[in-house]
XYZ file of N, CA and C in Angstrom:
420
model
N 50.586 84.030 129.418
C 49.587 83.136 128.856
C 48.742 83.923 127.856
N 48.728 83.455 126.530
C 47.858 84.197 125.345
C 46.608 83.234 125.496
N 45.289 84.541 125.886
C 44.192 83.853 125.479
C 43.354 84.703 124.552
N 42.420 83.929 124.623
C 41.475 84.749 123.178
C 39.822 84.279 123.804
N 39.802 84.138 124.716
C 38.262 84.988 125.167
C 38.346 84.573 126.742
N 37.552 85.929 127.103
C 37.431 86.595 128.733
C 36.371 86.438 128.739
N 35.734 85.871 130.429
C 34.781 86.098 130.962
C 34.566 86.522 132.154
N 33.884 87.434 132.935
C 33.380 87.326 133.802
C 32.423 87.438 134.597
N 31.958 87.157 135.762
C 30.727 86.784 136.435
C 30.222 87.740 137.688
N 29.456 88.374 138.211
C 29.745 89.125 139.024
C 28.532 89.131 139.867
N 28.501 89.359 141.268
C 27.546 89.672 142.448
C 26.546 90.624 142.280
N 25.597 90.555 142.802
C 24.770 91.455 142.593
C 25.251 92.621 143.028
N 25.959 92.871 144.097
C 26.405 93.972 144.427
C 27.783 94.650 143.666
N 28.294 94.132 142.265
C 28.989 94.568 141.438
C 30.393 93.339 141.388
N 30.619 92.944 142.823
C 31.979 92.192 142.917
C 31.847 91.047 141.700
N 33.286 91.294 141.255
C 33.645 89.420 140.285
C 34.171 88.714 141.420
N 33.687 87.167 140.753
C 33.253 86.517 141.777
C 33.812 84.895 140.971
N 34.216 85.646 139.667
C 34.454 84.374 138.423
C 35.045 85.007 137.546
N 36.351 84.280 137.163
C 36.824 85.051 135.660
C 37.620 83.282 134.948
N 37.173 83.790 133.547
C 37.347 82.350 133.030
C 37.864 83.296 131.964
N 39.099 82.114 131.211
C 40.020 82.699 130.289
C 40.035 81.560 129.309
N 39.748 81.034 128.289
C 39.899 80.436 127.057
C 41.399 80.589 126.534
N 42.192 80.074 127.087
C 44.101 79.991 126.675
C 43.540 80.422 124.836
N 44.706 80.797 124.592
C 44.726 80.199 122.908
C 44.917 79.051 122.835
N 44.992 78.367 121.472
C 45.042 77.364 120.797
C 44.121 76.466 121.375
N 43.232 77.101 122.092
C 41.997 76.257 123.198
C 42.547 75.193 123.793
N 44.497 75.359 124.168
C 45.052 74.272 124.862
C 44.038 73.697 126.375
N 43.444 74.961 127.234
C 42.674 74.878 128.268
C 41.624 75.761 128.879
N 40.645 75.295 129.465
C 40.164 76.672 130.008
C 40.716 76.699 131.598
N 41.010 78.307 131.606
C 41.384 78.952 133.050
C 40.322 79.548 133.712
N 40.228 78.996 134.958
C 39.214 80.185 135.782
C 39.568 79.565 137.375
N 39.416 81.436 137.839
C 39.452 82.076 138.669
C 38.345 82.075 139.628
N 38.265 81.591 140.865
C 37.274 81.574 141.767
C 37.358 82.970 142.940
N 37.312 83.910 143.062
C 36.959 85.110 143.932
C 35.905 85.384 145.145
N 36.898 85.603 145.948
C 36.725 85.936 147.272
C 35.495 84.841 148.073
N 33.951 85.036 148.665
C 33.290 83.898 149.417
C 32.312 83.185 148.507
N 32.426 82.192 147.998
C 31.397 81.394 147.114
C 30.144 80.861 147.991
N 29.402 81.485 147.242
C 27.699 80.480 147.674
C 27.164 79.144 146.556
N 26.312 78.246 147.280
C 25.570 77.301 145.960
C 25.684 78.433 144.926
N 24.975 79.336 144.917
C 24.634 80.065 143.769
C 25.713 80.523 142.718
N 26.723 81.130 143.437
C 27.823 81.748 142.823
C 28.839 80.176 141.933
N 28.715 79.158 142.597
C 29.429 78.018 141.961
C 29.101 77.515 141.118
N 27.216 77.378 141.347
C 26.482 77.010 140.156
C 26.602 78.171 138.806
N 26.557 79.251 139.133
C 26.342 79.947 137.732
C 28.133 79.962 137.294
N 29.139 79.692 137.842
C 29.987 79.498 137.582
C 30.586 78.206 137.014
N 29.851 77.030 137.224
C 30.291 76.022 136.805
C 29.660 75.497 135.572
N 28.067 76.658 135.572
C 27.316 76.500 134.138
C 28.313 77.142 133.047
N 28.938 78.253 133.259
C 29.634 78.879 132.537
C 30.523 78.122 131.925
N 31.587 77.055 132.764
C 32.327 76.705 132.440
C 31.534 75.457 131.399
N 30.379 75.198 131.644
C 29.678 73.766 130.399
C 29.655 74.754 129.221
N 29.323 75.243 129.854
C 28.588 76.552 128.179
C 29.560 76.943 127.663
N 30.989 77.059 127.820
C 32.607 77.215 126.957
C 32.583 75.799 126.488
N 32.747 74.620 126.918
C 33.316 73.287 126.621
C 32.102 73.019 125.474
N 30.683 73.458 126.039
C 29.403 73.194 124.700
C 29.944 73.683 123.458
N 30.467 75.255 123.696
C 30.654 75.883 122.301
C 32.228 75.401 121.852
N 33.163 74.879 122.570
C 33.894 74.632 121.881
C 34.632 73.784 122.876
N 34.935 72.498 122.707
C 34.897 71.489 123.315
C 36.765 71.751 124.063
N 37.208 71.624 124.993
C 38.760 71.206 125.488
C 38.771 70.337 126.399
N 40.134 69.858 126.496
C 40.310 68.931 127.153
C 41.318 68.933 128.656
N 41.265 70.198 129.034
C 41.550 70.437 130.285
C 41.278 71.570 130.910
N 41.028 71.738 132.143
C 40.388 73.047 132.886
C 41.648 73.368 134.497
N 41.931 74.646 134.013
C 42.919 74.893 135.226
C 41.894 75.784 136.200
N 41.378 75.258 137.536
C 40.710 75.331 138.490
C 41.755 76.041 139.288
N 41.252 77.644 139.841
C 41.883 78.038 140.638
C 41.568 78.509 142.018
N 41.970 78.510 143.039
C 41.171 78.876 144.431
C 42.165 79.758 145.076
N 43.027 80.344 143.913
C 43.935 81.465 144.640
C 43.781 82.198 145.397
N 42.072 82.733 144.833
C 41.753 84.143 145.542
C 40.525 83.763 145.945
N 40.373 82.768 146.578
C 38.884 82.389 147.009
C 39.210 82.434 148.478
N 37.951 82.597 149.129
C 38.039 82.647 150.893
C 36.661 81.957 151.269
N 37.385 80.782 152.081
C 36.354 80.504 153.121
C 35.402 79.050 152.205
N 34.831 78.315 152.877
C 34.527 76.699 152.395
C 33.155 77.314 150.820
N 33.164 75.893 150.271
C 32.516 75.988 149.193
C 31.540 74.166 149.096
N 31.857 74.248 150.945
C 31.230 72.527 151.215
C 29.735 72.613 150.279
N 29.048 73.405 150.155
C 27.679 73.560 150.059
C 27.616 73.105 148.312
N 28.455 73.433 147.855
C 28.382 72.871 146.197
C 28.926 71.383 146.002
N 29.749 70.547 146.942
C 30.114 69.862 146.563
C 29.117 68.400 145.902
N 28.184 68.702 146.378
C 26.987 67.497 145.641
C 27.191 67.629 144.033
N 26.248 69.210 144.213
C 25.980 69.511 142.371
C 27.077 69.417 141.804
N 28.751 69.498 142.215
C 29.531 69.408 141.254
C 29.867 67.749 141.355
N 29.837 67.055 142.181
C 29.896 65.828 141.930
C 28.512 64.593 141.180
N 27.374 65.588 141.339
C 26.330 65.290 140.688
C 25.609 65.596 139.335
N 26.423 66.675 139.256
C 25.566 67.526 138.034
C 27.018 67.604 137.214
N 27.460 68.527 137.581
C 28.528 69.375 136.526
C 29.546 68.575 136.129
N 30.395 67.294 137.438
C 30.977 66.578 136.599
C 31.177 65.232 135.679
N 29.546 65.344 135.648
C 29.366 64.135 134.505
C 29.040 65.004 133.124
N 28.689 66.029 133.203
C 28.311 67.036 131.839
C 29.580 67.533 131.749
N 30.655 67.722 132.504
C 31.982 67.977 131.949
C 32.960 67.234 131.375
N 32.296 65.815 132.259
C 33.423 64.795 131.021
C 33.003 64.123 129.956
N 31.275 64.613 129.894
C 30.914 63.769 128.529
C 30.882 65.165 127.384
N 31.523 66.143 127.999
C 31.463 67.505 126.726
C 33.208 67.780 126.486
N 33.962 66.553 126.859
C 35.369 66.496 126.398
C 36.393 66.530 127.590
N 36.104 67.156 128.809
C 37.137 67.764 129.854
C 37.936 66.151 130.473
N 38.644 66.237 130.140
C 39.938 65.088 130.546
C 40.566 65.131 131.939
N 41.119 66.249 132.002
C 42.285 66.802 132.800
C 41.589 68.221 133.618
N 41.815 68.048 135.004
C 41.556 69.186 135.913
C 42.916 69.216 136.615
N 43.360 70.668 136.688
C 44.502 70.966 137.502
C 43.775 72.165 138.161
N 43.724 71.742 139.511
C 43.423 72.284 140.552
C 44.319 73.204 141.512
N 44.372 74.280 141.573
C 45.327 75.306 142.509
C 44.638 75.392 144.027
N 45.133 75.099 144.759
C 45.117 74.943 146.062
C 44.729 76.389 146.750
N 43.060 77.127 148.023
C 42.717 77.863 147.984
C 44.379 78.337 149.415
N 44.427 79.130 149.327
C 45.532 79.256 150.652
C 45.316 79.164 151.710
N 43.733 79.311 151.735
C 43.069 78.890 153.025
C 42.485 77.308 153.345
N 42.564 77.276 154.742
C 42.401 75.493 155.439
C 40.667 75.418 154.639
N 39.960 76.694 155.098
C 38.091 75.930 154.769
C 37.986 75.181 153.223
N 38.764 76.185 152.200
C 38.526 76.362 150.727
C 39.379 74.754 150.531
N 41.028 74.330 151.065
C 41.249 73.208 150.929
C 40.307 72.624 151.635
N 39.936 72.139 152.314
C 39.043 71.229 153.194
C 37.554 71.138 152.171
N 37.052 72.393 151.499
C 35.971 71.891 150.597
C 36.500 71.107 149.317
N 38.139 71.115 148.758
C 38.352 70.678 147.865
C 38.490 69.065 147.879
N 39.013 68.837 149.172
C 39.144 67.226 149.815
C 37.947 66.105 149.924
N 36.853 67.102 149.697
C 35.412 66.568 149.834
C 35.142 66.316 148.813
N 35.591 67.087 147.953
C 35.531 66.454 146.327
C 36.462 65.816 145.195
N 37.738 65.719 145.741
C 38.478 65.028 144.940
C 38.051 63.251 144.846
N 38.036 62.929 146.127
C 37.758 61.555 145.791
C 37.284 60.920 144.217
N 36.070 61.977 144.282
C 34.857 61.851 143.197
C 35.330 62.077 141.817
N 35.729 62.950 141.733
C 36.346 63.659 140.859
C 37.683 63.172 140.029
N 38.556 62.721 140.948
C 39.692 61.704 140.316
C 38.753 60.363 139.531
N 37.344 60.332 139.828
C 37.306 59.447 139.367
C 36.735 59.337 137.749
N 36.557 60.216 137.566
C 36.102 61.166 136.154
C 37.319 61.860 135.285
N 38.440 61.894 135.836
C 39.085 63.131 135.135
C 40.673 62.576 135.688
N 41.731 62.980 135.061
C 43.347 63.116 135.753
C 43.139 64.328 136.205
N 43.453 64.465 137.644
C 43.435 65.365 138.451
C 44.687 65.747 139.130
N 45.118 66.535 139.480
C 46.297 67.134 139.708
C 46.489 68.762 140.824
N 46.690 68.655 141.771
C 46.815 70.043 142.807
C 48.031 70.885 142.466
N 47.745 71.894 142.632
C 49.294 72.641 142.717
C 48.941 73.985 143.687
N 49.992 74.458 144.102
C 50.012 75.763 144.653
C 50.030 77.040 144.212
N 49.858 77.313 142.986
C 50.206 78.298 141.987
C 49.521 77.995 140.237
N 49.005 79.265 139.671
C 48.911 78.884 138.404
C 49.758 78.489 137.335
N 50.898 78.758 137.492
C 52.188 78.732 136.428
C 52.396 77.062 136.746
N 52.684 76.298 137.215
C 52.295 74.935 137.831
C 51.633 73.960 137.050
N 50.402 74.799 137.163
C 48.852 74.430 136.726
C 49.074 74.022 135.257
N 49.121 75.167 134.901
C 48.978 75.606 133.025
C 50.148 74.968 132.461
N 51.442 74.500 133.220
C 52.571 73.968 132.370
C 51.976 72.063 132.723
N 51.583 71.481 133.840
C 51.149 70.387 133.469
C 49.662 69.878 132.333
N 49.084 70.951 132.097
C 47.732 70.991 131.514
C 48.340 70.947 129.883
N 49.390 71.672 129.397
C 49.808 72.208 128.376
C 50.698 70.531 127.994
N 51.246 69.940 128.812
C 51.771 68.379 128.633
C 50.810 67.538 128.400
N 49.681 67.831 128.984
C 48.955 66.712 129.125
C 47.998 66.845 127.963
N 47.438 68.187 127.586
C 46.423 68.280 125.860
C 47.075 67.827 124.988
N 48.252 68.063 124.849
C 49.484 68.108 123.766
C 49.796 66.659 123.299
């Protein structure tokens, strides 16, 4: 996957905790959720992701929970309250969602799809390669 801008986010105690990748051709943005998420860590992570779509608008986001551990129940308001109405009125169409390998991380994602399908084409997979080839059909 060729991209052309990196980000990442990190704990006070040094750990990344967020890495977001701008594909080329700004087909999508990619990001990476790492290791135990708090409100805090989701929120400054999900601002990040407005503040890419502000500066340059796309129309799909590959959501990953590869490497995430353990529930993220505690954000599911603000992202169904806050972040995903400012994500679909700043262009975001399409979310392809990667499945966390763990039961808590799926079980926080189930709490929010309902909502969320209802804003966006939404789509799960088990893997990023998955992800990025339905996202890449669907901008196109």
């Amino acid at each position: 996957m060729d991209l052309i801008e990196y980000k990442e986010l990190k704990k006070a105690e040094g750990f990344t905790f967020f890495e977001a990748r701008r594909m080329a051709t700004n087909s999508f943005i990619a990001v990476n959720w790492i290791g135990i998420q708090s409100m805090e860590t989701v929120v400054m992570g999900g601002n990040h992701v407005l503040s890419m779509l502000r500066e340059k608008p796309s129309k799909g986001l590959l959501n990953s929970n590869r490497e995430l551990i353990g529930p993220w129940d505690v954000a599911v308001s603000w992202l169904i309250h806050k972040w995903a109405p400012q994500a679909k009125e700043l262009g975001l169409r399409y979310y392809a969602h990667v499945l966390s390998p763990g039961i808590y991380g799926q079980r926080s994602f189930r709490l929010l799809y309902p909502i969320l399908k209802l804003k966006f084409d939404v789509e799960t997979f088990n893997d990023d390669e998955s992800a990025a080839e339905w996202l890449k059909e669907k901008v196109n």
